[in-house]
Amino acid sequence: MFEPYSDSDFPANAFRYKGVPVRFTYRVDLGVNHVGEMDIDAVLPGEEKETRLHRLRGPWPGREEALESAKAWTASYLDGVLEE
């Protein structure tokens, strides 16, 4: 359901979920070399600016695991928002 977002206003870590632009930011804990947190931002329907939806806390051993967790949380949250 997540498709890479290719607009020049969004970086490579941006996707679309059911038409909603979503951006994930990794927060890496360098001392222990894992992803400690993921920031989840989106432009919600009817809004013009990006909003911080959540800061998901890990840790995860790598970016792939962190991204999958963030996508799962985001899908669940946005499905509720889009149903309203």
PDB file of N, CA, C and O in Angstrom:
ATOM      1  N   MET A   1       0.803  -1.195   0.000  1.00  0.00           N
ATOM      2  CA  MET A   1       0.000   0.000   0.000  1.00  0.00           C
ATOM      3  C   MET A   1       0.853   1.269   0.000  1.00  0.00           C
ATOM      4  O   MET A   1       0.371   2.304  -0.367  1.00  0.00           O
ATOM      5  N   PHE A   2       2.085   1.177   0.458  1.00  0.00           N
ATOM      6  CA  PHE A   2       2.966   2.347   0.452  1.00  0.00           C
ATOM      7  C   PHE A   2       3.687   2.405  -0.890  1.00  0.00           C
ATOM      8  O   PHE A   2       4.318   1.442  -1.304  1.00  0.00           O
ATOM      9  N   GLU A   3       3.580   3.554  -1.540  1.00  0.00           N
ATOM     10  CA  GLU A   3       4.251   3.762  -2.814  1.00  0.00           C
ATOM     11  C   GLU A   3       5.270   4.874  -2.633  1.00  0.00           C
ATOM     12  O   GLU A   3       4.980   5.880  -1.979  1.00  0.00           O
ATOM     13  N   PRO A   4       6.472   4.728  -3.200  1.00  0.00           N
ATOM     14  CA  PRO A   4       7.462   5.810  -3.099  1.00  0.00           C
ATOM     15  C   PRO A   4       6.886   7.110  -3.637  1.00  0.00           C
ATOM     16  O   PRO A   4       6.183   7.127  -4.643  1.00  0.00           O
ATOM     17  N   TYR A   5       7.157   8.188  -2.951  1.00  0.00           N
ATOM     18  CA  TYR A   5       6.663   9.514  -3.322  1.00  0.00           C
ATOM     19  C   TYR A   5       7.755  10.229  -4.085  1.00  0.00           C
ATOM     20  O   TYR A   5       8.858  10.392  -3.582  1.00  0.00           O
ATOM     21  N   SER A   6       7.480  10.659  -5.295  1.00  0.00           N
ATOM     22  CA  SER A   6       8.543  11.182  -6.145  1.00  0.00           C
ATOM     23  C   SER A   6       8.448  12.685  -6.406  1.00  0.00           C
ATOM     24  O   SER A   6       9.063  13.181  -7.328  1.00  0.00           O
ATOM     25  N   ASP A   7       7.689  13.413  -5.609  1.00  0.00           N
ATOM     26  CA  ASP A   7       7.603  14.867  -5.768  1.00  0.00           C
ATOM     27  C   ASP A   7       8.886  15.499  -5.245  1.00  0.00           C
ATOM     28  O   ASP A   7       9.480  15.035  -4.274  1.00  0.00           O
ATOM     29  N   SER A   8       9.331  16.574  -5.858  1.00  0.00           N
ATOM     30  CA  SER A   8      10.587  17.205  -5.464  1.00  0.00           C
ATOM     31  C   SER A   8      10.524  17.827  -4.073  1.00  0.00           C
ATOM     32  O   SER A   8      11.560  18.096  -3.470  1.00  0.00           O
ATOM     33  N   ASP A   9       9.330  18.038  -3.532  1.00  0.00           N
ATOM     34  CA  ASP A   9       9.200  18.606  -2.188  1.00  0.00           C
ATOM     35  C   ASP A   9       9.423  17.577  -1.084  1.00  0.00           C
ATOM     36  O   ASP A   9       9.517  17.931   0.078  1.00  0.00           O
ATOM     37  N   PHE A  10       9.474  16.321  -1.434  1.00  0.00           N
ATOM     38  CA  PHE A  10       9.637  15.266  -0.440  1.00  0.00           C
ATOM     39  C   PHE A  10      10.935  14.508  -0.688  1.00  0.00           C
ATOM     40  O   PHE A  10      11.304  14.250  -1.825  1.00  0.00           O
ATOM     41  N   PRO A  11      11.629  14.094   0.364  1.00  0.00           N
ATOM     42  CA  PRO A  11      12.879  13.345   0.222  1.00  0.00           C
ATOM     43  C   PRO A  11      12.637  11.877  -0.112  1.00  0.00           C
ATOM     44  O   PRO A  11      11.496  11.427  -0.207  1.00  0.00           O
ATOM     45  N   ALA A  12      13.707  11.121  -0.250  1.00  0.00           N
ATOM     46  CA  ALA A  12      13.636   9.709  -0.644  1.00  0.00           C
ATOM     47  C   ALA A  12      12.930   8.839   0.390  1.00  0.00           C
ATOM     48  O   ALA A  12      12.456   7.763   0.052  1.00  0.00           O
ATOM     49  N   ASN A  13      12.858   9.290   1.636  1.00  0.00           N
ATOM     50  CA  ASN A  13      12.203   8.493   2.671  1.00  0.00           C
ATOM     51  C   ASN A  13      10.718   8.821   2.769  1.00  0.00           C
ATOM     52  O   ASN A  13      10.099   8.654   3.812  1.00  0.00           O
ATOM     53  N   ALA A  14      10.135   9.288   1.659  1.00  0.00           N
ATOM     54  CA  ALA A  14       8.728   9.673   1.626  1.00  0.00           C
ATOM     55  C   ALA A  14       7.936   8.697   0.760  1.00  0.00           C
ATOM     56  O   ALA A  14       8.434   8.176  -0.231  1.00  0.00           O
ATOM     57  N   PHE A  15       6.694   8.480   1.174  1.00  0.00           N
ATOM     58  CA  PHE A  15       5.809   7.535   0.496  1.00  0.00           C
ATOM     59  C   PHE A  15       4.414   8.134   0.420  1.00  0.00           C
ATOM     60  O   PHE A  15       4.129   9.151   1.047  1.00  0.00           O
ATOM     61  N   ARG A  16       3.553   7.469  -0.320  1.00  0.00           N
ATOM     62  CA  ARG A  16       2.124   7.772  -0.312  1.00  0.00           C
ATOM     63  C   ARG A  16       1.417   6.536   0.224  1.00  0.00           C
ATOM     64  O   ARG A  16       1.721   5.414  -0.188  1.00  0.00           O
ATOM     65  N   TYR A  17       0.474   6.770   1.130  1.00  0.00           N
ATOM     66  CA  TYR A  17      -0.378   5.698   1.634  1.00  0.00           C
ATOM     67  C   TYR A  17      -1.814   6.108   1.347  1.00  0.00           C
ATOM     68  O   TYR A  17      -2.304   7.090   1.910  1.00  0.00           O
ATOM     69  N   LYS A  18      -2.465   5.400   0.435  1.00  0.00           N
ATOM     70  CA  LYS A  18      -3.831   5.723   0.019  1.00  0.00           C
ATOM     71  C   LYS A  18      -3.953   7.199  -0.346  1.00  0.00           C
ATOM     72  O   LYS A  18      -4.905   7.878   0.012  1.00  0.00           O
ATOM     73  N   GLY A  19      -2.932   7.705  -1.028  1.00  0.00           N
ATOM     74  CA  GLY A  19      -2.938   9.082  -1.498  1.00  0.00           C
ATOM     75  C   GLY A  19      -2.399  10.101  -0.503  1.00  0.00           C
ATOM     76  O   GLY A  19      -2.240  11.267  -0.843  1.00  0.00           O
ATOM     77  N   VAL A  20      -2.107   9.693   0.721  1.00  0.00           N
ATOM     78  CA  VAL A  20      -1.611  10.613   1.753  1.00  0.00           C
ATOM     79  C   VAL A  20      -0.082  10.608   1.746  1.00  0.00           C
ATOM     80  O   VAL A  20       0.534   9.551   1.923  1.00  0.00           O
ATOM     81  N   PRO A  21       0.552  11.769   1.550  1.00  0.00           N
ATOM     82  CA  PRO A  21       2.025  11.830   1.624  1.00  0.00           C
ATOM     83  C   PRO A  21       2.505  11.581   3.057  1.00  0.00           C
ATOM     84  O   PRO A  21       2.020  12.204   3.997  1.00  0.00           O
ATOM     85  N   VAL A  22       3.449  10.652   3.203  1.00  0.00           N
ATOM     86  CA  VAL A  22       3.998  10.277   4.508  1.00  0.00           C
ATOM     87  C   VAL A  22       5.519  10.303   4.420  1.00  0.00           C
ATOM     88  O   VAL A  22       6.098   9.869   3.425  1.00  0.00           O
ATOM     89  N   ARG A  23       6.158  10.805   5.481  1.00  0.00           N
ATOM     90  CA  ARG A  23       7.627  10.837   5.529  1.00  0.00           C
ATOM     91  C   ARG A  23       8.095  10.204   6.836  1.00  0.00           C
ATOM     92  O   ARG A  23       7.565  10.484   7.898  1.00  0.00           O
ATOM     93  N   PHE A  24       9.109   9.344   6.724  1.00  0.00           N
ATOM     94  CA  PHE A  24       9.704   8.675   7.884  1.00  0.00           C
ATOM     95  C   PHE A  24      11.118   9.197   8.090  1.00  0.00           C
ATOM     96  O   PHE A  24      11.885   9.319   7.138  1.00  0.00           O
ATOM     97  N   THR A  25      11.470   9.496   9.342  1.00  0.00           N
ATOM     98  CA  THR A  25      12.817   9.950   9.664  1.00  0.00           C
ATOM     99  C   THR A  25      13.410   8.996  10.692  1.00  0.00           C
ATOM    100  O   THR A  25      12.828   8.781  11.760  1.00  0.00           O
ATOM    101  N   TYR A  26      14.562   8.441  10.355  1.00  0.00           N
ATOM    102  CA  TYR A  26      15.265   7.521  11.246  1.00  0.00           C
ATOM    103  C   TYR A  26      16.063   8.301  12.280  1.00  0.00           C
ATOM    104  O   TYR A  26      16.714   9.281  11.954  1.00  0.00           O
ATOM    105  N   ARG A  27      16.041   7.854  13.521  1.00  0.00           N
ATOM    106  CA  ARG A  27      16.886   8.410  14.576  1.00  0.00           C
ATOM    107  C   ARG A  27      17.795   7.277  15.050  1.00  0.00           C
ATOM    108  O   ARG A  27      17.347   6.377  15.752  1.00  0.00           O
ATOM    109  N   VAL A  28      19.034   7.338  14.607  1.00  0.00           N
ATOM    110  CA  VAL A  28      19.988   6.263  14.878  1.00  0.00           C
ATOM    111  C   VAL A  28      20.776   6.579  16.140  1.00  0.00           C
ATOM    112  O   VAL A  28      21.291   7.683  16.305  1.00  0.00           O
ATOM    113  N   ASP A  29      20.850   5.606  17.045  1.00  0.00           N
ATOM    114  CA  ASP A  29      21.683   5.714  18.243  1.00  0.00           C
ATOM    115  C   ASP A  29      23.072   5.208  17.881  1.00  0.00           C
ATOM    116  O   ASP A  29      23.300   3.997  17.784  1.00  0.00           O
ATOM    117  N   LEU A  30      23.997   6.133  17.663  1.00  0.00           N
ATOM    118  CA  LEU A  30      25.321   5.765  17.161  1.00  0.00           C
ATOM    119  C   LEU A  30      26.134   4.940  18.151  1.00  0.00           C
ATOM    120  O   LEU A  30      26.886   4.073  17.752  1.00  0.00           O
ATOM    121  N   GLY A  31      25.989   5.210  19.432  1.00  0.00           N
ATOM    122  CA  GLY A  31      26.774   4.481  20.424  1.00  0.00           C
ATOM    123  C   GLY A  31      26.505   2.985  20.426  1.00  0.00           C
ATOM    124  O   GLY A  31      27.391   2.190  20.711  1.00  0.00           O
ATOM    125  N   VAL A  32      25.283   2.603  20.107  1.00  0.00           N
ATOM    126  CA  VAL A  32      24.921   1.181  20.093  1.00  0.00           C
ATOM    127  C   VAL A  32      24.544   0.699  18.690  1.00  0.00           C
ATOM    128  O   VAL A  32      24.188  -0.459  18.510  1.00  0.00           O
ATOM    129  N   ASN A  33      24.617   1.603  17.717  1.00  0.00           N
ATOM    130  CA  ASN A  33      24.423   1.270  16.301  1.00  0.00           C
ATOM    131  C   ASN A  33      23.097   0.565  16.017  1.00  0.00           C
ATOM    132  O   ASN A  33      23.064  -0.511  15.425  1.00  0.00           O
ATOM    133  N   HIS A  34      22.002   1.174  16.464  1.00  0.00           N
ATOM    134  CA  HIS A  34      20.680   0.699  16.083  1.00  0.00           C
ATOM    135  C   HIS A  34      19.757   1.896  15.887  1.00  0.00           C
ATOM    136  O   HIS A  34      20.096   3.014  16.249  1.00  0.00           O
ATOM    137  N   VAL A  35      18.605   1.644  15.296  1.00  0.00           N
ATOM    138  CA  VAL A  35      17.615   2.702  15.114  1.00  0.00           C
ATOM    139  C   VAL A  35      16.803   2.786  16.401  1.00  0.00           C
ATOM    140  O   VAL A  35      16.144   1.827  16.797  1.00  0.00           O
ATOM    141  N   GLY A  36      16.876   3.931  17.056  1.00  0.00           N
ATOM    142  CA  GLY A  36      16.200   4.101  18.338  1.00  0.00           C
ATOM    143  C   GLY A  36      14.777   4.606  18.214  1.00  0.00           C
ATOM    144  O   GLY A  36      13.917   4.238  19.008  1.00  0.00           O
ATOM    145  N   GLU A  37      14.522   5.455  17.213  1.00  0.00           N
ATOM    146  CA  GLU A  37      13.199   6.041  17.036  1.00  0.00           C
ATOM    147  C   GLU A  37      12.931   6.313  15.562  1.00  0.00           C
ATOM    148  O   GLU A  37      13.868   6.448  14.776  1.00  0.00           O
ATOM    149  N   MET A  38      11.656   6.419  15.245  1.00  0.00           N
ATOM    150  CA  MET A  38      11.225   6.813  13.900  1.00  0.00           C
ATOM    151  C   MET A  38      10.198   7.922  14.042  1.00  0.00           C
ATOM    152  O   MET A  38       9.198   7.751  14.745  1.00  0.00           O
ATOM    153  N   ASP A  39      10.452   9.056  13.401  1.00  0.00           N
ATOM    154  CA  ASP A  39       9.454  10.119  13.332  1.00  0.00           C
ATOM    155  C   ASP A  39       8.572   9.848  12.131  1.00  0.00           C
ATOM    156  O   ASP A  39       9.059   9.498  11.048  1.00  0.00           O
ATOM    157  N   ILE A  40       7.265  10.026  12.322  1.00  0.00           N
ATOM    158  CA  ILE A  40       6.299   9.790  11.255  1.00  0.00           C
ATOM    159  C   ILE A  40       5.537  11.090  11.021  1.00  0.00           C
ATOM    160  O   ILE A  40       4.862  11.593  11.917  1.00  0.00           O
ATOM    161  N   ASP A  41       5.687  11.655   9.831  1.00  0.00           N
ATOM    162  CA  ASP A  41       5.047  12.910   9.459  1.00  0.00           C
ATOM    163  C   ASP A  41       4.188  12.685   8.217  1.00  0.00           C
ATOM    164  O   ASP A  41       4.522  11.840   7.383  1.00  0.00           O
ATOM    165  N   ALA A  42       3.100  13.445   8.107  1.00  0.00           N
ATOM    166  CA  ALA A  42       2.219  13.298   6.950  1.00  0.00           C
ATOM    167  C   ALA A  42       1.489  14.603   6.681  1.00  0.00           C
ATOM    168  O   ALA A  42       1.345  15.449   7.569  1.00  0.00           O
ATOM    169  N   VAL A  43       1.028  14.733   5.452  1.00  0.00           N
ATOM    170  CA  VAL A  43       0.130  15.824   5.073  1.00  0.00           C
ATOM    171  C   VAL A  43      -1.269  15.211   5.043  1.00  0.00           C
ATOM    172  O   VAL A  43      -1.621  14.496   4.108  1.00  0.00           O
ATOM    173  N   LEU A  44      -2.025  15.460   6.095  1.00  0.00           N
ATOM    174  CA  LEU A  44      -3.344  14.853   6.236  1.00  0.00           C
ATOM    175  C   LEU A  44      -4.344  15.487   5.268  1.00  0.00           C
ATOM    176  O   LEU A  44      -4.183  16.641   4.856  1.00  0.00           O
ATOM    177  N   PRO A  45      -5.385  14.736   4.911  1.00  0.00           N
ATOM    178  CA  PRO A  45      -6.401  15.275   3.994  1.00  0.00           C
ATOM    179  C   PRO A  45      -6.968  16.593   4.530  1.00  0.00           C
ATOM    180  O   PRO A  45      -7.271  16.726   5.715  1.00  0.00           O
ATOM    181  N   GLY A  46      -7.079  17.573   3.642  1.00  0.00           N
ATOM    182  CA  GLY A  46      -7.612  18.875   4.016  1.00  0.00           C
ATOM    183  C   GLY A  46      -6.577  19.828   4.586  1.00  0.00           C
ATOM    184  O   GLY A  46      -6.874  20.989   4.845  1.00  0.00           O
ATOM    185  N   GLU A  47      -5.360  19.356   4.784  1.00  0.00           N
ATOM    186  CA  GLU A  47      -4.282  20.190   5.326  1.00  0.00           C
ATOM    187  C   GLU A  47      -3.297  20.526   4.211  1.00  0.00           C
ATOM    188  O   GLU A  47      -3.163  19.791   3.238  1.00  0.00           O
ATOM    189  N   GLU A  48      -2.581  21.624   4.398  1.00  0.00           N
ATOM    190  CA  GLU A  48      -1.562  22.013   3.427  1.00  0.00           C
ATOM    191  C   GLU A  48      -0.156  21.744   3.927  1.00  0.00           C
ATOM    192  O   GLU A  48       0.771  21.616   3.126  1.00  0.00           O
ATOM    193  N   LYS A  49       0.013  21.666   5.245  1.00  0.00           N
ATOM    194  CA  LYS A  49       1.341  21.478   5.825  1.00  0.00           C
ATOM    195  C   LYS A  49       1.477  20.106   6.467  1.00  0.00           C
ATOM    196  O   LYS A  49       0.509  19.504   6.908  1.00  0.00           O
ATOM    197  N   GLU A  50       2.705  19.679   6.525  1.00  0.00           N
ATOM    198  CA  GLU A  50       3.027  18.397   7.143  1.00  0.00           C
ATOM    199  C   GLU A  50       2.823  18.469   8.657  1.00  0.00           C
ATOM    200  O   GLU A  50       3.112  19.482   9.288  1.00  0.00           O
ATOM    201  N   THR A  51       2.321  17.382   9.233  1.00  0.00           N
ATOM    202  CA  THR A  51       2.059  17.272  10.659  1.00  0.00           C
ATOM    203  C   THR A  51       2.812  16.068  11.218  1.00  0.00           C
ATOM    204  O   THR A  51       2.842  15.014  10.572  1.00  0.00           O
ATOM    205  N   ARG A  52       3.402  16.207  12.393  1.00  0.00           N
ATOM    206  CA  ARG A  52       4.027  15.061  13.063  1.00  0.00           C
ATOM    207  C   ARG A  52       2.918  14.192  13.630  1.00  0.00           C
ATOM    208  O   ARG A  52       2.142  14.613  14.471  1.00  0.00           O
ATOM    209  N   LEU A  53       2.822  12.964  13.154  1.00  0.00           N
ATOM    210  CA  LEU A  53       1.806  12.043  13.636  1.00  0.00           C
ATOM    211  C   LEU A  53       2.240  11.329  14.898  1.00  0.00           C
ATOM    212  O   LEU A  53       1.448  11.132  15.816  1.00  0.00           O
ATOM    213  N   HIS A  54       3.524  10.918  14.925  1.00  0.00           N
ATOM    214  CA  HIS A  54       3.962  10.082  16.046  1.00  0.00           C
ATOM    215  C   HIS A  54       5.480   9.942  16.014  1.00  0.00           C
ATOM    216  O   HIS A  54       6.101  10.055  14.956  1.00  0.00           O
ATOM    217  N   ARG A  55       6.055   9.689  17.169  1.00  0.00           N
ATOM    218  CA  ARG A  55       7.455   9.270  17.266  1.00  0.00           C
ATOM    219  C   ARG A  55       7.425   7.849  17.816  1.00  0.00           C
ATOM    220  O   ARG A  55       7.111   7.621  18.973  1.00  0.00           O
ATOM    221  N   LEU A  56       7.721   6.905  16.951  1.00  0.00           N
ATOM    222  CA  LEU A  56       7.697   5.494  17.303  1.00  0.00           C
ATOM    223  C   LEU A  56       9.040   5.125  17.923  1.00  0.00           C
ATOM    224  O   LEU A  56      10.091   5.446  17.377  1.00  0.00           O
ATOM    225  N   ARG A  57       9.007   4.481  19.064  1.00  0.00           N
ATOM    226  CA  ARG A  57      10.238   4.151  19.781  1.00  0.00           C
ATOM    227  C   ARG A  57      10.617   2.689  19.572  1.00  0.00           C
ATOM    228  O   ARG A  57       9.773   1.811  19.640  1.00  0.00           O
ATOM    229  N   GLY A  58      11.912   2.458  19.334  1.00  0.00           N
ATOM    230  CA  GLY A  58      12.464   1.129  19.115  1.00  0.00           C
ATOM    231  C   GLY A  58      12.981   0.528  20.394  1.00  0.00           C
ATOM    232  O   GLY A  58      12.337   0.671  21.419  1.00  0.00           O
ATOM    233  N   PRO A  59      14.110  -0.076  20.337  1.00  0.00           N
ATOM    234  CA  PRO A  59      15.074  -0.076  19.237  1.00  0.00           C
ATOM    235  C   PRO A  59      14.826  -1.192  18.217  1.00  0.00           C
ATOM    236  O   PRO A  59      14.184  -2.188  18.521  1.00  0.00           O
ATOM    237  N   TRP A  60      15.366  -0.962  17.022  1.00  0.00           N
ATOM    238  CA  TRP A  60      15.365  -1.955  15.956  1.00  0.00           C
ATOM    239  C   TRP A  60      16.813  -2.165  15.522  1.00  0.00           C
ATOM    240  O   TRP A  60      17.611  -1.226  15.502  1.00  0.00           O
ATOM    241  N   PRO A  61      17.169  -3.363  15.119  1.00  0.00           N
ATOM    242  CA  PRO A  61      18.557  -3.631  14.717  1.00  0.00           C
ATOM    243  C   PRO A  61      18.973  -2.926  13.433  1.00  0.00           C
ATOM    244  O   PRO A  61      20.159  -2.682  13.206  1.00  0.00           O
ATOM    245  N   GLY A  62      18.006  -2.582  12.571  1.00  0.00           N
ATOM    246  CA  GLY A  62      18.359  -1.932  11.305  1.00  0.00           C
ATOM    247  C   GLY A  62      17.211  -1.110  10.761  1.00  0.00           C
ATOM    248  O   GLY A  62      16.098  -1.105  11.298  1.00  0.00           O
ATOM    249  N   ARG A  63      17.496  -0.408   9.668  1.00  0.00           N
ATOM    250  CA  ARG A  63      16.497   0.474   9.067  1.00  0.00           C
ATOM    251  C   ARG A  63      15.305  -0.290   8.493  1.00  0.00           C
ATOM    252  O   ARG A  63      14.180   0.207   8.519  1.00  0.00           O
ATOM    253  N   GLU A  64      15.541  -1.463   7.946  1.00  0.00           N
ATOM    254  CA  GLU A  64      14.444  -2.226   7.353  1.00  0.00           C
ATOM    255  C   GLU A  64      13.394  -2.577   8.393  1.00  0.00           C
ATOM    256  O   GLU A  64      12.191  -2.413   8.169  1.00  0.00           O
ATOM    257  N   GLU A  65      13.844  -3.040   9.567  1.00  0.00           N
ATOM    258  CA  GLU A  65      12.917  -3.404  10.643  1.00  0.00           C
ATOM    259  C   GLU A  65      12.182  -2.172  11.170  1.00  0.00           C
ATOM    260  O   GLU A  65      10.975  -2.210  11.438  1.00  0.00           O
ATOM    261  N   ALA A  66      12.910  -1.071  11.296  1.00  0.00           N
ATOM    262  CA  ALA A  66      12.300   0.173  11.764  1.00  0.00           C
ATOM    263  C   ALA A  66      11.257   0.667  10.770  1.00  0.00           C
ATOM    264  O   ALA A  66      10.158   1.084  11.165  1.00  0.00           O
ATOM    265  N   LEU A  67      11.587   0.617   9.485  1.00  0.00           N
ATOM    266  CA  LEU A  67      10.659   1.084   8.461  1.00  0.00           C
ATOM    267  C   LEU A  67       9.396   0.229   8.431  1.00  0.00           C
ATOM    268  O   LEU A  67       8.286   0.754   8.314  1.00  0.00           O
ATOM    269  N   GLU A  68       9.531  -1.065   8.562  1.00  0.00           N
ATOM    270  CA  GLU A  68       8.352  -1.944   8.574  1.00  0.00           C
ATOM    271  C   GLU A  68       7.462  -1.649   9.774  1.00  0.00           C
ATOM    272  O   GLU A  68       6.231  -1.612   9.643  1.00  0.00           O
ATOM    273  N   SER A  69       8.043  -1.410  10.936  1.00  0.00           N
ATOM    274  CA  SER A  69       7.258  -1.057  12.121  1.00  0.00           C
ATOM    275  C   SER A  69       6.551   0.274  11.933  1.00  0.00           C
ATOM    276  O   SER A  69       5.381   0.427  12.283  1.00  0.00           O
ATOM    277  N   ALA A  70       7.263   1.240  11.377  1.00  0.00           N
ATOM    278  CA  ALA A  70       6.675   2.559  11.153  1.00  0.00           C
ATOM    279  C   ALA A  70       5.544   2.494  10.124  1.00  0.00           C
ATOM    280  O   ALA A  70       4.509   3.146  10.278  1.00  0.00           O
ATOM    281  N   LYS A  71       5.732   1.700   9.089  1.00  0.00           N
ATOM    282  CA  LYS A  71       4.673   1.553   8.083  1.00  0.00           C
ATOM    283  C   LYS A  71       3.435   0.903   8.688  1.00  0.00           C
ATOM    284  O   LYS A  71       2.307   1.308   8.402  1.00  0.00           O
ATOM    285  N   ALA A  72       3.633  -0.104   9.534  1.00  0.00           N
ATOM    286  CA  ALA A  72       2.497  -0.783  10.164  1.00  0.00           C
ATOM    287  C   ALA A  72       1.721   0.183  11.062  1.00  0.00           C
ATOM    288  O   ALA A  72       0.480   0.225  11.017  1.00  0.00           O
ATOM    289  N   TRP A  73       2.443   0.966  11.873  1.00  0.00           N
ATOM    290  CA  TRP A  73       1.775   1.930  12.741  1.00  0.00           C
ATOM    291  C   TRP A  73       1.021   2.959  11.907  1.00  0.00           C
ATOM    292  O   TRP A  73      -0.134   3.295  12.191  1.00  0.00           O
ATOM    293  N   THR A  74       1.664   3.465  10.865  1.00  0.00           N
ATOM    294  CA  THR A  74       1.078   4.507  10.022  1.00  0.00           C
ATOM    295  C   THR A  74      -0.168   4.003   9.308  1.00  0.00           C
ATOM    296  O   THR A  74      -1.180   4.708   9.240  1.00  0.00           O
ATOM    297  N   ALA A  75      -0.109   2.802   8.776  1.00  0.00           N
ATOM    298  CA  ALA A  75      -1.271   2.237   8.080  1.00  0.00           C
ATOM    299  C   ALA A  75      -2.459   2.135   9.031  1.00  0.00           C
ATOM    300  O   ALA A  75      -3.584   2.525   8.679  1.00  0.00           O
ATOM    301  N   SER A  76      -2.227   1.649  10.224  1.00  0.00           N
ATOM    302  CA  SER A  76      -3.298   1.521  11.209  1.00  0.00           C
ATOM    303  C   SER A  76      -3.887   2.879  11.561  1.00  0.00           C
ATOM    304  O   SER A  76      -5.108   3.071  11.587  1.00  0.00           O
ATOM    305  N   TYR A  77      -3.016   3.861  11.797  1.00  0.00           N
ATOM    306  CA  TYR A  77      -3.473   5.204  12.164  1.00  0.00           C
ATOM    307  C   TYR A  77      -4.240   5.861  11.018  1.00  0.00           C
ATOM    308  O   TYR A  77      -5.338   6.383  11.211  1.00  0.00           O
ATOM    309  N   LEU A  78      -3.647   5.845   9.827  1.00  0.00           N
ATOM    310  CA  LEU A  78      -4.290   6.521   8.693  1.00  0.00           C
ATOM    311  C   LEU A  78      -5.589   5.841   8.262  1.00  0.00           C
ATOM    312  O   LEU A  78      -6.515   6.515   7.808  1.00  0.00           O
ATOM    313  N   ASP A  79      -5.666   4.527   8.399  1.00  0.00           N
ATOM    314  CA  ASP A  79      -6.933   3.857   8.078  1.00  0.00           C
ATOM    315  C   ASP A  79      -8.060   4.417   8.950  1.00  0.00           C
ATOM    316  O   ASP A  79      -9.165   4.654   8.483  1.00  0.00           O
ATOM    317  N   GLY A  80      -7.779   4.682  10.230  1.00  0.00           N
ATOM    318  CA  GLY A  80      -8.771   5.281  11.121  1.00  0.00           C
ATOM    319  C   GLY A  80      -9.114   6.703  10.726  1.00  0.00           C
ATOM    320  O   GLY A  80     -10.281   7.102  10.726  1.00  0.00           O
ATOM    321  N   VAL A  81      -8.107   7.483  10.369  1.00  0.00           N
ATOM    322  CA  VAL A  81      -8.322   8.880   9.975  1.00  0.00           C
ATOM    323  C   VAL A  81      -9.119   8.951   8.678  1.00  0.00           C
ATOM    324  O   VAL A  81     -10.041   9.765   8.538  1.00  0.00           O
ATOM    325  N   LEU A  82      -8.800   8.101   7.734  1.00  0.00           N
ATOM    326  CA  LEU A  82      -9.459   8.145   6.432  1.00  0.00           C
ATOM    327  C   LEU A  82     -10.902   7.650   6.484  1.00  0.00           C
ATOM    328  O   LEU A  82     -11.702   7.983   5.611  1.00  0.00           O
ATOM    329  N   GLU A  83     -11.237   6.862   7.498  1.00  0.00           N
ATOM    330  CA  GLU A  83     -12.614   6.376   7.639  1.00  0.00           C
ATOM    331  C   GLU A  83     -13.542   7.453   8.177  1.00  0.00           C
ATOM    332  O   GLU A  83     -14.744   7.380   7.984  1.00  0.00           O
ATOM    333  N   GLU A  84     -12.997   8.437   8.880  1.00  0.00           N
ATOM    334  CA  GLU A  84     -13.827   9.479   9.516  1.00  0.00           C
ATOM    335  C   GLU A  84     -14.523  10.336   8.498  1.00  0.00           C
ATOM    336  O   GLU A  84     -14.152  10.617   7.450  1.00  0.00           O
TER     337      GLU A  84
END
